[in-house]
mmCIF file of C-alpha atoms in Angstrom:
data_model
loop_
_atom_site.group_PDB
_atom_site.id
_atom_site.type_symbol
_atom_site.label_atom_id
_atom_site.label_comp_id
_atom_site.label_asym_id
_atom_site.label_seq_id
_atom_site.Cartn_x
_atom_site.Cartn_y
_atom_site.Cartn_z
ATOM 1 C CA MET Q 10 0.000 0.000 0.000
ATOM 2 C CA GLU Q 11 2.890 2.359 0.670
ATOM 3 C CA ASN Q 12 3.919 2.256 -2.992
ATOM 4 C CA LEU Q 13 0.584 3.512 -4.331
ATOM 5 C CA GLU Q 14 1.244 6.435 -6.633
ATOM 6 C CA ILE Q 15 -0.763 8.125 -9.352
ATOM 7 C CA SER Q 16 0.568 8.465 -12.880
ATOM 8 C CA ASN Q 17 2.698 11.276 -14.208
ATOM 9 C CA ARG Q 18 -0.193 11.936 -16.582
ATOM 10 C CA GLY Q 19 -2.415 12.546 -13.576
ATOM 11 C CA LYS Q 20 0.152 14.676 -11.800
ATOM 12 C CA ASN Q 21 0.851 16.783 -14.868
ATOM 13 C CA MET Q 22 -2.771 17.418 -15.760
ATOM 14 C CA PRO Q 23 -3.127 21.217 -15.672
ATOM 15 C CA ALA Q 24 -5.808 22.887 -13.572
ATOM 16 C CA SER Q 25 -8.251 25.007 -15.545
ATOM 17 C CA PRO Q 26 -7.669 28.754 -15.113
ATOM 18 C CA ILE Q 27 -11.342 29.138 -15.992
ATOM 19 C CA ARG Q 28 -12.618 27.001 -13.113
ATOM 20 C CA LYS Q 29 -9.883 26.698 -10.485
ATOM 21 C CA LEU Q 30 -11.007 29.796 -8.578
ATOM 22 C CA ALA Q 31 -14.620 28.573 -8.511
ATOM 23 C CA PRO Q 32 -14.495 27.536 -4.813
ATOM 24 C CA LEU Q 33 -13.586 31.126 -3.933
ATOM 25 C CA ALA Q 34 -16.621 32.363 -5.856
ATOM 26 C CA VAL Q 35 -18.825 29.892 -3.985
ATOM 27 C CA ALA Q 36 -17.417 31.131 -0.675
ATOM 28 C CA ALA Q 37 -17.986 34.770 -1.688
ATOM 29 C CA LYS Q 38 -21.626 34.040 -2.496
ATOM 30 C CA LYS Q 39 -22.049 32.382 0.906
ATOM 31 C CA ARG Q 40 -20.847 35.653 2.448
ATOM 32 C CA GLY Q 41 -23.653 37.441 0.589
ATOM 33 C CA ILE Q 42 -21.526 38.811 -2.255
ATOM 34 C CA LYS Q 43 -22.980 38.999 -5.762
ATOM 35 C CA VAL Q 44 -20.424 37.687 -8.264
ATOM 36 C CA TYR Q 45 -20.465 38.753 -11.911
ATOM 37 C CA HIS Q 46 -19.090 35.726 -13.745
ATOM 38 C CA LEU Q 47 -16.842 36.792 -16.612
ATOM 39 C CA ASN Q 48 -14.472 33.858 -16.161
ATOM 40 C CA ILE Q 49 -16.288 31.253 -18.234
ATOM 41 C CA GLY Q 50 -17.941 31.173 -21.652
ATOM 42 C CA GLN Q 51 -21.355 30.257 -20.273
ATOM 43 C CA PRO Q 52 -23.859 32.431 -22.139
ATOM 44 C CA ASP Q 53 -26.827 33.764 -20.192
ATOM 45 C CA LEU Q 54 -29.074 33.892 -23.265
ATOM 46 C CA PRO Q 55 -32.071 31.545 -23.205
ATOM 47 C CA THR Q 56 -31.549 28.177 -24.829
ATOM 48 C CA PRO Q 57 -33.790 28.020 -27.927
ATOM 49 C CA PRO Q 58 -37.274 26.709 -27.055
ATOM 50 C CA GLU Q 59 -36.994 24.090 -29.815
ATOM 51 C CA ILE Q 60 -34.250 22.378 -27.821
ATOM 52 C CA ILE Q 61 -36.081 22.571 -24.487
ATOM 53 C CA GLU Q 62 -39.351 21.315 -25.966
ATOM 54 C CA SER Q 63 -37.622 18.439 -27.721
ATOM 55 C CA VAL Q 64 -36.087 17.333 -24.415
ATOM 56 C CA LYS Q 65 -39.452 17.570 -22.669
ATOM 57 C CA ASN Q 66 -41.258 15.633 -25.386
ATOM 58 C CA PHE Q 67 -38.917 12.693 -25.931
ATOM 59 C CA PRO Q 68 -41.248 10.200 -27.628
ATOM 60 C CA GLU Q 69 -39.762 6.793 -26.802
ATOM 61 C CA LYS Q 70 -40.591 4.662 -23.774
ATOM 62 C CA THR Q 71 -36.983 3.518 -23.405
ATOM 63 C CA LEU Q 72 -33.978 5.834 -23.397
ATOM 64 C CA ALA Q 73 -31.638 3.601 -25.384
ATOM 65 C CA TYR Q 74 -28.057 3.873 -26.589
ATOM 66 C CA ALA Q 75 -27.593 5.820 -29.797
ATOM 67 C CA PRO Q 76 -25.354 4.606 -32.650
ATOM 68 C CA SER Q 77 -21.712 5.404 -31.923
ATOM 69 C CA GLU Q 78 -21.414 7.625 -34.991
ATOM 70 C CA GLY Q 79 -24.557 9.507 -34.005
ATOM 71 C CA ILE Q 80 -28.287 9.156 -34.589
ATOM 72 C CA ASP Q 81 -28.919 9.144 -38.327
ATOM 73 C CA LYS Q 82 -31.253 12.152 -38.175
ATOM 74 C CA ALA Q 83 -28.695 14.076 -36.134
ATOM 75 C CA VAL Q 84 -25.891 13.272 -38.571
ATOM 76 C CA SER Q 85 -28.145 14.410 -41.436
ATOM 77 C CA ALA Q 86 -28.870 17.638 -39.545
ATOM 78 C CA TRP Q 87 -25.140 18.361 -39.189
ATOM 79 C CA GLN Q 88 -24.732 17.606 -42.893
ATOM 80 C CA ARG Q 89 -27.462 20.117 -43.788
ATOM 81 C CA TYR Q 90 -26.015 22.671 -41.362
ATOM 82 C CA TYR Q 91 -22.671 22.529 -43.159
ATOM 83 C CA GLY Q 92 -24.367 22.488 -46.550
ATOM 84 C CA ASN Q 93 -26.097 25.752 -45.663
ATOM 85 C CA LYS Q 94 -22.625 27.200 -45.046
ATOM 86 C CA GLY Q 95 -21.384 25.962 -48.404
ATOM 87 C CA VAL Q 96 -19.423 23.033 -46.941
ATOM 88 C CA ILE Q 97 -20.304 19.855 -48.824
ATOM 89 C CA LEU Q 98 -19.974 16.740 -46.672
ATOM 90 C CA SER Q 99 -21.436 13.270 -46.894
ATOM 91 C CA LYS Q 100 -23.001 11.674 -43.837
ATOM 92 C CA GLU Q 101 -20.041 9.289 -43.756
ATOM 93 C CA ASP Q 102 -17.735 12.291 -43.167
ATOM 94 C CA ILE Q 103 -19.382 13.159 -39.829
ATOM 95 C CA ILE Q 104 -19.194 11.718 -36.314
ATOM 96 C CA VAL Q 105 -21.411 13.209 -33.595
ATOM 97 C CA THR Q 106 -19.410 13.787 -30.416
ATOM 98 C CA SER Q 107 -20.047 14.589 -26.788
ATOM 99 C CA GLY Q 108 -19.442 18.300 -27.205
ATOM 100 C CA GLY Q 109 -16.603 19.950 -29.024
ATOM 101 C CA SER Q 110 -14.244 18.757 -26.291
ATOM 102 C CA GLU Q 111 -14.594 15.114 -27.258
ATOM 103 C CA ALA Q 112 -14.135 16.042 -30.916
ATOM 104 C CA ILE Q 113 -10.821 17.715 -30.062
ATOM 105 C CA ILE Q 114 -9.621 14.787 -27.949
ATOM 106 C CA PHE Q 115 -10.587 12.268 -30.636
ATOM 107 C CA ALA Q 116 -8.818 14.310 -33.319
ATOM 108 C CA MET Q 117 -5.652 14.653 -31.260
ATOM 109 C CA MET Q 118 -5.556 10.938 -30.512
ATOM 110 C CA ALA Q 119 -6.321 9.977 -34.115
ATOM 111 C CA ILE Q 120 -3.354 11.864 -35.559
ATOM 112 C CA THR Q 121 -0.703 11.460 -32.843
ATOM 113 C CA ASP Q 122 1.182 8.887 -30.825
ATOM 114 C CA PRO Q 123 2.538 9.633 -27.329
ATOM 115 C CA GLY Q 124 5.378 12.123 -27.578
ATOM 116 C CA ASP Q 125 4.177 13.656 -30.846
ATOM 117 C CA GLU Q 126 3.523 17.376 -31.237
ATOM 118 C CA ILE Q 127 0.721 19.665 -32.342
ATOM 119 C CA ILE Q 128 1.378 23.337 -33.053
ATOM 120 C CA VAL Q 129 -0.957 25.794 -31.357
ATOM 121 C CA LEU Q 130 -1.269 29.562 -31.685
ATOM 122 C CA GLU Q 131 -0.998 31.118 -28.230
ATOM 123 C CA PRO Q 132 -2.860 32.397 -26.329
ATOM 124 C CA PHE Q 133 -5.214 29.455 -26.909
ATOM 125 C CA TYR Q 134 -8.267 27.766 -25.435
ATOM 126 C CA THR Q 135 -6.798 26.457 -22.221
ATOM 127 C CA ASN Q 136 -8.390 23.013 -22.426
ATOM 128 C CA TYR Q 137 -6.262 22.213 -25.479
ATOM 129 C CA GLU Q 138 -3.414 21.798 -23.000
ATOM 130 C CA GLY Q 139 -5.506 19.481 -20.845
ATOM 131 C CA PHE Q 140 -6.522 17.381 -23.837
ATOM 132 C CA ALA Q 141 -2.883 17.163 -24.933
ATOM 133 C CA ALA Q 142 -1.854 16.011 -21.451
ATOM 134 C CA MET Q 143 -4.564 13.330 -21.518
ATOM 135 C CA SER Q 144 -3.295 12.185 -24.923
ATOM 136 C CA GLY Q 145 0.371 12.107 -23.902
ATOM 137 C CA ILE Q 146 1.406 14.631 -26.539
ATOM 138 C CA ASN Q 147 3.037 18.050 -26.536
ATOM 139 C CA LEU Q 148 1.595 21.362 -27.632
ATOM 140 C CA VAL Q 149 4.200 23.542 -29.317
ATOM 141 C CA PRO Q 150 3.268 27.221 -29.058
ATOM 142 C CA VAL Q 151 3.580 29.906 -31.702
ATOM 143 C CA THR Q 152 3.250 33.136 -29.733
ATOM 144 C CA LEU Q 153 0.951 35.801 -31.153
ATOM 145 C CA SER Q 154 1.521 39.217 -29.606
ATOM 146 C CA ALA Q 155 -0.999 41.885 -28.713
ATOM 147 C CA GLU Q 156 1.313 44.350 -30.414
ATOM 148 C CA ASN Q 157 0.582 42.524 -33.693
ATOM 149 C CA GLY Q 158 -3.125 42.240 -32.935
ATOM 150 C CA PHE Q 159 -2.743 38.543 -31.984
ATOM 151 C CA HIS Q 160 -2.268 37.824 -35.681
ATOM 152 C CA ILE Q 161 0.262 35.531 -37.367
ATOM 153 C CA ALA Q 162 3.358 37.519 -38.312
ATOM 154 C CA SER Q 163 4.689 35.218 -41.033
ATOM 155 C CA LYS Q 164 4.891 31.638 -42.300
ATOM 156 C CA GLU Q 165 8.380 31.423 -40.849
ATOM 157 C CA GLN Q 166 6.979 32.051 -37.369
ATOM 158 C CA ILE Q 167 5.194 28.695 -37.647
ATOM 159 C CA GLU Q 168 7.597 26.757 -39.843
ATOM 160 C CA LYS Q 169 10.501 27.156 -37.439
ATOM 161 C CA LYS Q 170 8.497 25.249 -34.808
ATOM 162 C CA ILE Q 171 7.950 22.196 -37.029
ATOM 163 C CA THR Q 172 9.947 19.052 -36.186
ATOM 164 C CA ASP Q 173 9.806 15.415 -37.226
ATOM 165 C CA LYS Q 174 7.297 14.915 -34.382
ATOM 166 C CA THR Q 175 4.854 17.569 -35.605
ATOM 167 C CA ARG Q 176 1.539 16.067 -36.734
ATOM 168 C CA GLY Q 177 -0.793 19.030 -37.027
ATOM 169 C CA ILE Q 178 -1.818 22.604 -36.289
ATOM 170 C CA ILE Q 179 -4.882 23.480 -34.210
ATOM 171 C CA ILE Q 180 -6.580 26.824 -34.746
ATOM 172 C CA CYS Q 181 -9.787 28.374 -33.396
ATOM 173 C CA ASN Q 182 -11.226 31.033 -35.711
ATOM 174 C CA PRO Q 183 -12.553 33.396 -34.437
ATOM 175 C CA ASN Q 184 -10.276 32.855 -31.511
ATOM 176 C CA ASN Q 185 -10.946 31.968 -27.923
ATOM 177 C CA PRO Q 186 -9.501 33.732 -25.855
ATOM 178 C CA THR Q 187 -8.477 36.795 -27.910
ATOM 179 C CA GLY Q 188 -11.483 37.408 -30.169
ATOM 180 C CA THR Q 189 -9.101 37.600 -33.136
ATOM 181 C CA LEU Q 190 -10.534 36.856 -36.575
ATOM 182 C CA PHE Q 191 -7.767 35.308 -38.654
ATOM 183 C CA SER Q 192 -7.611 36.747 -42.161
ATOM 184 C CA GLU Q 193 -7.716 35.040 -45.537
ATOM 185 C CA ASN Q 194 -3.963 35.623 -45.776
ATOM 186 C CA GLU Q 195 -3.402 33.872 -42.453
ATOM 187 C CA THR Q 196 -5.598 30.869 -43.234
ATOM 188 C CA ALA Q 197 -3.826 30.579 -46.583
ATOM 189 C CA MET Q 198 -0.507 30.476 -44.705
ATOM 190 C CA ILE Q 199 -1.780 27.577 -42.589
ATOM 191 C CA VAL Q 200 -2.989 25.735 -45.688
ATOM 192 C CA ASP Q 201 0.339 26.201 -47.465
ATOM 193 C CA ILE Q 202 2.262 24.958 -44.422
ATOM 194 C CA ALA Q 203 -0.017 21.929 -44.020
ATOM 195 C CA LYS Q 204 0.507 20.981 -47.666
ATOM 196 C CA LYS Q 205 4.254 21.600 -47.583
ATOM 197 C CA PHE Q 206 4.939 19.573 -44.431
ATOM 198 C CA GLY Q 207 2.130 17.024 -44.617
ATOM 199 C CA LEU Q 208 0.300 18.216 -41.494
ATOM 200 C CA PHE Q 209 -3.298 17.975 -40.342
ATOM 201 C CA ILE Q 210 -5.333 21.137 -39.751
ATOM 202 C CA LEU Q 211 -7.579 20.871 -36.691
ATOM 203 C CA SER Q 212 -10.128 23.625 -37.314
ATOM 204 C CA ASP Q 213 -12.082 24.544 -34.179
ATOM 205 C CA GLU Q 214 -15.216 26.194 -35.604
ATOM 206 C CA THR Q 215 -17.194 26.660 -32.384
ATOM 207 C CA TYR Q 216 -17.615 30.424 -32.807
ATOM 208 C CA GLN Q 217 -17.841 30.859 -36.571
ATOM 209 C CA GLU Q 218 -21.268 32.516 -36.522
ATOM 210 C CA ILE Q 219 -20.215 35.054 -33.878
ATOM 211 C CA VAL Q 220 -18.298 37.588 -35.994
ATOM 212 C CA PHE Q 221 -18.679 41.354 -35.715
ATOM 213 C CA ASP Q 222 -18.580 44.531 -37.794
ATOM 214 C CA GLU Q 223 -19.996 42.739 -40.859
ATOM 215 C CA LYS Q 224 -16.813 40.690 -41.237
ATOM 216 C CA THR Q 225 -16.806 37.085 -42.424
ATOM 217 C CA VAL Q 226 -14.802 33.978 -41.572
ATOM 218 C CA THR Q 227 -12.509 32.411 -44.146
ATOM 219 C CA LYS Q 228 -13.200 28.684 -43.798
ATOM 220 C CA PHE Q 229 -10.462 26.104 -44.332
ATOM 221 C CA SER Q 230 -12.986 24.027 -46.244
ATOM 222 C CA ASP Q 231 -12.977 26.759 -48.914
ATOM 223 C CA TYR Q 232 -9.438 25.776 -49.940
ATOM 224 C CA PRO Q 233 -9.004 23.037 -52.566
ATOM 225 C CA GLY Q 234 -6.519 20.245 -52.139
ATOM 226 C CA ILE Q 235 -6.589 19.909 -48.340
ATOM 227 C CA GLU Q 236 -9.523 17.520 -47.969
ATOM 228 C CA GLN Q 237 -7.255 14.833 -46.503
ATOM 229 C CA ASN Q 238 -5.558 17.297 -44.117
ATOM 230 C CA LEU Q 239 -8.642 18.985 -42.695
ATOM 231 C CA ILE Q 240 -10.475 17.932 -39.525
ATOM 232 C CA ILE Q 241 -13.406 20.138 -38.512
ATOM 233 C CA LEU Q 242 -14.216 20.328 -34.781
ATOM 234 C CA ASP Q 243 -17.561 21.800 -33.789
ATOM 235 C CA SER Q 244 -20.163 22.229 -31.060
ATOM 236 C CA ILE Q 245 -23.697 23.503 -30.470
ATOM 237 C CA SER Q 246 -22.727 24.898 -27.052
ATOM 238 C CA LYS Q 247 -22.071 28.531 -27.948
ATOM 239 C CA ARG Q 248 -24.067 29.132 -31.130
ATOM 240 C CA PHE Q 249 -27.216 27.688 -29.542
ATOM 241 C CA ASN Q 250 -26.522 28.603 -25.887
ATOM 242 C CA SER Q 251 -26.685 24.926 -24.984
ATOM 243 C CA CYS Q 252 -23.418 24.233 -23.161
ATOM 244 C CA GLY Q 253 -24.995 21.584 -20.949
ATOM 245 C CA ALA Q 254 -26.317 19.551 -23.871
ATOM 246 C CA ARG Q 255 -22.805 18.272 -24.745
ATOM 247 C CA VAL Q 256 -23.335 17.795 -28.449
ATOM 248 C CA GLY Q 257 -20.666 18.459 -31.056
ATOM 249 C CA CYS Q 258 -19.199 16.841 -34.101
ATOM 250 C CA LEU Q 259 -16.006 15.926 -35.914
ATOM 251 C CA ALA Q 260 -16.009 16.042 -39.698
ATOM 252 C CA SER Q 261 -13.371 15.047 -42.241
ATOM 253 C CA LYS Q 262 -13.148 13.660 -45.743
ATOM 254 C CA ASN Q 263 -10.142 11.612 -44.625
ATOM 255 C CA THR Q 264 -11.646 8.129 -44.336
ATOM 256 C CA GLU Q 265 -8.819 6.855 -42.133
ATOM 257 C CA ILE Q 266 -9.474 9.639 -39.617
ATOM 258 C CA ILE Q 267 -13.197 8.881 -39.573
ATOM 259 C CA ALA Q 268 -12.585 5.136 -39.184
ATOM 260 C CA SER Q 269 -10.210 5.766 -36.275
ATOM 261 C CA VAL Q 270 -12.564 8.215 -34.567
ATOM 262 C CA LEU Q 271 -15.506 5.854 -35.007
ATOM 263 C CA LYS Q 272 -13.623 3.158 -33.099
ATOM 264 C CA MET Q 273 -12.991 5.650 -30.306
ATOM 265 C CA GLY Q 274 -16.679 6.486 -30.379
ATOM 266 C CA GLN Q 275 -17.561 2.824 -30.095
ATOM 267 C CA ALA Q 276 -15.384 2.556 -26.998
ATOM 268 C CA ARG Q 277 -17.344 5.333 -25.301
ATOM 269 C CA LEU Q 278 -20.587 3.835 -26.674
ATOM 270 C CA SER Q 279 -22.662 6.861 -27.690
ATOM 271 C CA VAL Q 280 -23.515 10.526 -27.307
ATOM 272 C CA ALA Q 281 -26.608 11.337 -25.235
ATOM 273 C CA THR Q 282 -29.708 10.384 -27.237
ATOM 274 C CA VAL Q 283 -32.125 13.100 -26.118
ATOM 275 C CA GLU Q 284 -29.682 15.952 -26.661
ATOM 276 C CA GLN Q 285 -28.791 14.768 -30.172
ATOM 277 C CA LEU Q 286 -32.463 14.774 -31.133
ATOM 278 C CA ALA Q 287 -33.005 18.144 -29.460
ATOM 279 C CA ALA Q 288 -30.272 19.797 -31.537
ATOM 280 C CA ILE Q 289 -31.773 18.784 -34.886
ATOM 281 C CA PRO Q 290 -34.295 21.651 -35.378
ATOM 282 C CA LEU Q 291 -31.646 24.326 -34.769
ATOM 283 C CA LEU Q 292 -28.978 22.675 -36.900
ATOM 284 C CA GLU Q 293 -31.399 22.497 -39.805
ATOM 285 C CA ASN Q 294 -32.433 26.144 -39.512
ATOM 286 C CA SER Q 295 -29.761 28.006 -37.568
ATOM 287 C CA LYS Q 296 -29.230 31.301 -39.373
ATOM 288 C CA ASP Q 297 -32.139 33.291 -37.923
ATOM 289 C CA TYR Q 298 -31.093 32.407 -34.398
ATOM 290 C CA THR Q 299 -27.340 32.953 -34.866
ATOM 291 C CA ASP Q 300 -27.964 36.294 -36.601
ATOM 292 C CA GLN Q 301 -29.824 37.434 -33.479
ATOM 293 C CA ILE Q 302 -27.159 36.382 -31.007
ATOM 294 C CA ARG Q 303 -24.388 37.928 -33.102
ATOM 295 C CA ILE Q 304 -26.078 41.322 -32.739
ATOM 296 C CA ILE Q 305 -26.440 40.815 -28.996
ATOM 297 C CA TYR Q 306 -22.788 39.856 -28.512
ATOM 298 C CA GLU Q 307 -21.594 42.770 -30.616
ATOM 299 C CA LYS Q 308 -23.462 45.150 -28.291
ATOM 300 C CA ARG Q 309 -22.003 43.380 -25.289
ATOM 301 C CA ARG Q 310 -18.507 43.640 -26.743
ATOM 302 C CA ASN Q 311 -19.029 47.350 -27.167
ATOM 303 C CA ALA Q 312 -20.190 47.730 -23.563
ATOM 304 C CA VAL Q 313 -17.105 45.947 -22.233
ATOM 305 C CA CYS Q 314 -14.729 47.928 -24.443
ATOM 306 C CA GLU Q 315 -16.369 51.185 -23.379
ATOM 307 C CA GLY Q 316 -15.960 50.211 -19.726
ATOM 308 C CA LEU Q 317 -12.342 49.110 -20.098
ATOM 309 C CA ASN Q 318 -11.463 52.349 -21.888
ATOM 310 C CA LYS Q 319 -12.373 54.202 -18.704
ATOM 311 C CA ILE Q 320 -9.880 52.264 -16.554
ATOM 312 C CA ASP Q 321 -6.392 53.747 -16.329
ATOM 313 C CA GLY Q 322 -3.582 51.454 -17.393
ATOM 314 C CA VAL Q 323 -5.696 48.670 -18.942
ATOM 315 C CA GLN Q 324 -4.699 47.635 -22.462
ATOM 316 C CA PHE Q 325 -6.796 45.501 -24.786
ATOM 317 C CA LEU Q 326 -7.711 44.910 -28.409
ATOM 318 C CA LYS Q 327 -11.294 45.215 -29.617
ATOM 319 C CA PRO Q 328 -12.433 41.666 -30.439
ATOM 320 C CA GLU Q 329 -13.536 40.795 -33.957
ATOM 321 C CA GLY Q 330 -15.485 37.669 -33.005
ATOM 322 C CA ALA Q 331 -16.407 35.034 -30.377
ATOM 323 C CA PHE Q 332 -17.222 36.595 -26.982
ATOM 324 C CA TYR Q 333 -13.877 36.964 -25.250
ATOM 325 C CA LEU Q 334 -11.028 39.400 -24.961
ATOM 326 C CA ILE Q 335 -7.610 39.508 -23.327
ATOM 327 C CA ALA Q 336 -6.930 42.562 -21.160
ATOM 328 C CA ARG Q 337 -3.498 43.522 -19.848
ATOM 329 C CA LEU Q 338 -3.746 45.026 -16.353
ATOM 330 C CA PRO Q 339 -1.431 47.515 -14.617
ATOM 331 C CA ILE Q 340 -0.369 44.875 -12.080
ATOM 332 C CA GLU Q 341 2.246 42.122 -11.912
ATOM 333 C CA ASP Q 342 0.197 39.035 -11.061
ATOM 334 C CA ALA Q 343 -3.310 38.613 -12.487
ATOM 335 C CA GLU Q 344 -3.974 35.399 -10.571
ATOM 336 C CA LYS Q 345 -3.357 37.133 -7.251
ATOM 337 C CA PHE Q 346 -5.620 39.944 -8.381
ATOM 338 C CA ALA Q 347 -8.361 37.513 -9.467
ATOM 339 C CA THR Q 348 -8.090 35.874 -6.048
ATOM 340 C CA TYR Q 349 -8.306 39.284 -4.357
ATOM 341 C CA LEU Q 350 -11.516 40.032 -6.266
ATOM 342 C CA LEU Q 351 -13.178 36.977 -4.708
ATOM 343 C CA THR Q 352 -11.676 37.019 -1.223
ATOM 344 C CA GLU Q 353 -11.089 40.639 -0.180
ATOM 345 C CA PHE Q 354 -12.828 43.031 -2.525
ATOM 346 C CA ASN Q 355 -16.446 44.080 -2.865
ATOM 347 C CA ASP Q 356 -18.325 47.237 -3.672
ATOM 348 C CA ASN Q 357 -21.855 47.326 -2.277
ATOM 349 C CA ASN Q 358 -21.569 43.551 -1.836
ATOM 350 C CA GLU Q 359 -20.702 42.975 -5.481
ATOM 351 C CA THR Q 360 -17.565 41.719 -7.198
ATOM 352 C CA VAL Q 361 -16.429 40.241 -10.499
ATOM 353 C CA MET Q 362 -14.773 36.940 -11.416
ATOM 354 C CA VAL Q 363 -12.253 36.791 -14.262
ATOM 355 C CA ALA Q 364 -9.888 34.151 -15.640
ATOM 356 C CA PRO Q 365 -6.130 34.725 -15.182
ATOM 357 C CA ALA Q 366 -4.647 34.547 -18.674
ATOM 358 C CA ALA Q 367 -1.363 32.765 -17.894
ATOM 359 C CA GLY Q 368 -3.213 29.462 -18.269
ATOM 360 C CA PHE Q 369 -4.034 30.344 -21.882
ATOM 361 C CA TYR Q 370 -0.333 30.338 -22.758
ATOM 362 C CA LYS Q 371 2.110 27.458 -23.003
ATOM 363 C CA THR Q 372 5.190 29.676 -22.793
ATOM 364 C CA GLU Q 373 6.226 30.223 -19.180
ATOM 365 C CA GLY Q 374 5.812 33.796 -17.974
ATOM 366 C CA LEU Q 375 3.438 34.998 -20.676
ATOM 367 C CA GLY Q 376 0.005 36.296 -19.689
ATOM 368 C CA LYS Q 377 1.020 36.824 -16.069
ATOM 369 C CA ASN Q 378 -0.482 40.335 -15.954
ATOM 370 C CA GLU Q 379 -3.428 39.554 -18.252
ATOM 371 C CA ILE Q 380 -6.985 38.322 -17.783
ATOM 372 C CA ARG Q 381 -9.562 36.830 -20.108
ATOM 373 C CA ILE Q 382 -12.999 38.403 -20.005
ATOM 374 C CA ALA Q 383 -16.032 36.490 -21.303
ATOM 375 C CA TYR Q 384 -18.758 39.011 -22.106
ATOM 376 C CA VAL Q 385 -21.643 36.624 -21.610
ATOM 377 C CA LEU Q 386 -23.895 38.807 -19.422
ATOM 378 C CA GLU Q 387 -26.407 41.476 -20.388
ATOM 379 C CA GLU Q 388 -25.043 44.942 -21.148
ATOM 380 C CA LYS Q 389 -26.116 46.527 -17.858
ATOM 381 C CA ALA Q 390 -24.357 43.773 -15.891
ATOM 382 C CA LEU Q 391 -21.222 44.098 -18.021
ATOM 383 C CA THR Q 392 -21.123 47.863 -17.475
ATOM 384 C CA ARG Q 393 -21.325 47.316 -13.719
ATOM 385 C CA ALA Q 394 -18.703 44.551 -13.873
ATOM 386 C CA MET Q 395 -16.255 46.871 -15.673
ATOM 387 C CA LYS Q 396 -16.933 49.544 -13.045
ATOM 388 C CA LEU Q 397 -16.145 47.007 -10.322
ATOM 389 C CA LEU Q 398 -12.957 46.019 -12.107
ATOM 390 C CA GLY Q 399 -11.831 49.642 -12.195
ATOM 391 C CA ILE Q 400 -12.604 50.202 -8.507
ATOM 392 C CA ALA Q 401 -10.796 46.998 -7.557
ATOM 393 C CA LEU Q 402 -7.681 47.972 -9.525
ATOM 394 C CA LYS Q 403 -7.569 51.321 -7.720
ATOM 395 C CA ASN Q 404 -7.879 49.626 -4.332
ATOM 396 C CA TYR Q 405 -5.529 46.722 -5.030
ATOM 397 C CA LYS Q 406 -2.095 46.708 -3.445
ATOM 398 C CA GLU Q 407 0.300 43.980 -4.579
#
């Protein structure tokens, strides 16, 4: 019994910067403090009634396993969803997954062996690092600077990170956590690199409908000649405000990828039956709904930017999409400040919760004085939250 020890994989699993301060928020609420949650991408908008009603009205007497690749009607709905975006896929190209997270894990495990590498643009969605740790692989960061708008500087910036262990590049466009919308020039760079070095492109498309200022996303599926390289990773969580439903998909025209992922899907049996069925009406007719939420998030972005502009010493870039931004604060340690917000600070029994940004970087030391803000509350709440942030920064002593 004395020799019991957990694995290095378990020890090295990173804690989520999005959730690790959650116990402090719980404790603050128990003290009677109202907490404005800007730490996590959990939208407050109502889940579409079509989804709720479908859950309520499940027609079968037995809640049975679904097929491992997804319920046929659900797969067809994803196919039509992509078709409406001009992406032509067959049903055989699609696997329904338990949220976008499972799609990412399956993709990573399908293209790598332990010790292999995937290139990631940092700052990045922090759970990529957790998924990589679970898979026994290494994320290799390409650092995008705020000074360059969190955009890719050149092909060489990526190419110099490629080794004989590199298997792919993962990119979220528009980006979580920066809100950057990568340009046609940048996506073309990624395509050229993937072709040149024989790499997979893992395209995280979770936020593709949430793009502001009448801009549009350049999709990797628009490029010819990369059908075998491209793996699309997707989710209903954000576009349909249904994070708890845990429905996503993985799509690729690479039959070996699909065959590998299907076997992984068989090992986990199936995605939740009711939620798959509930997502069908929205997937088949999504544009009206996503057009509405895009307008809402653009207004929320504007409210946050207006509030941050009033705080001395805060630096940020106006997001072009998704519902996040990275803000650089006039302090040395954002995690200590985020802890202070939940343990020592309040104004009229209110405070704000943010995510320290260091966990969105792989490179040690980066993001230490930055936070990620998720503008997922109504405008009035966001305006108050930015006011609280400004008051807290004035009061904070490191």
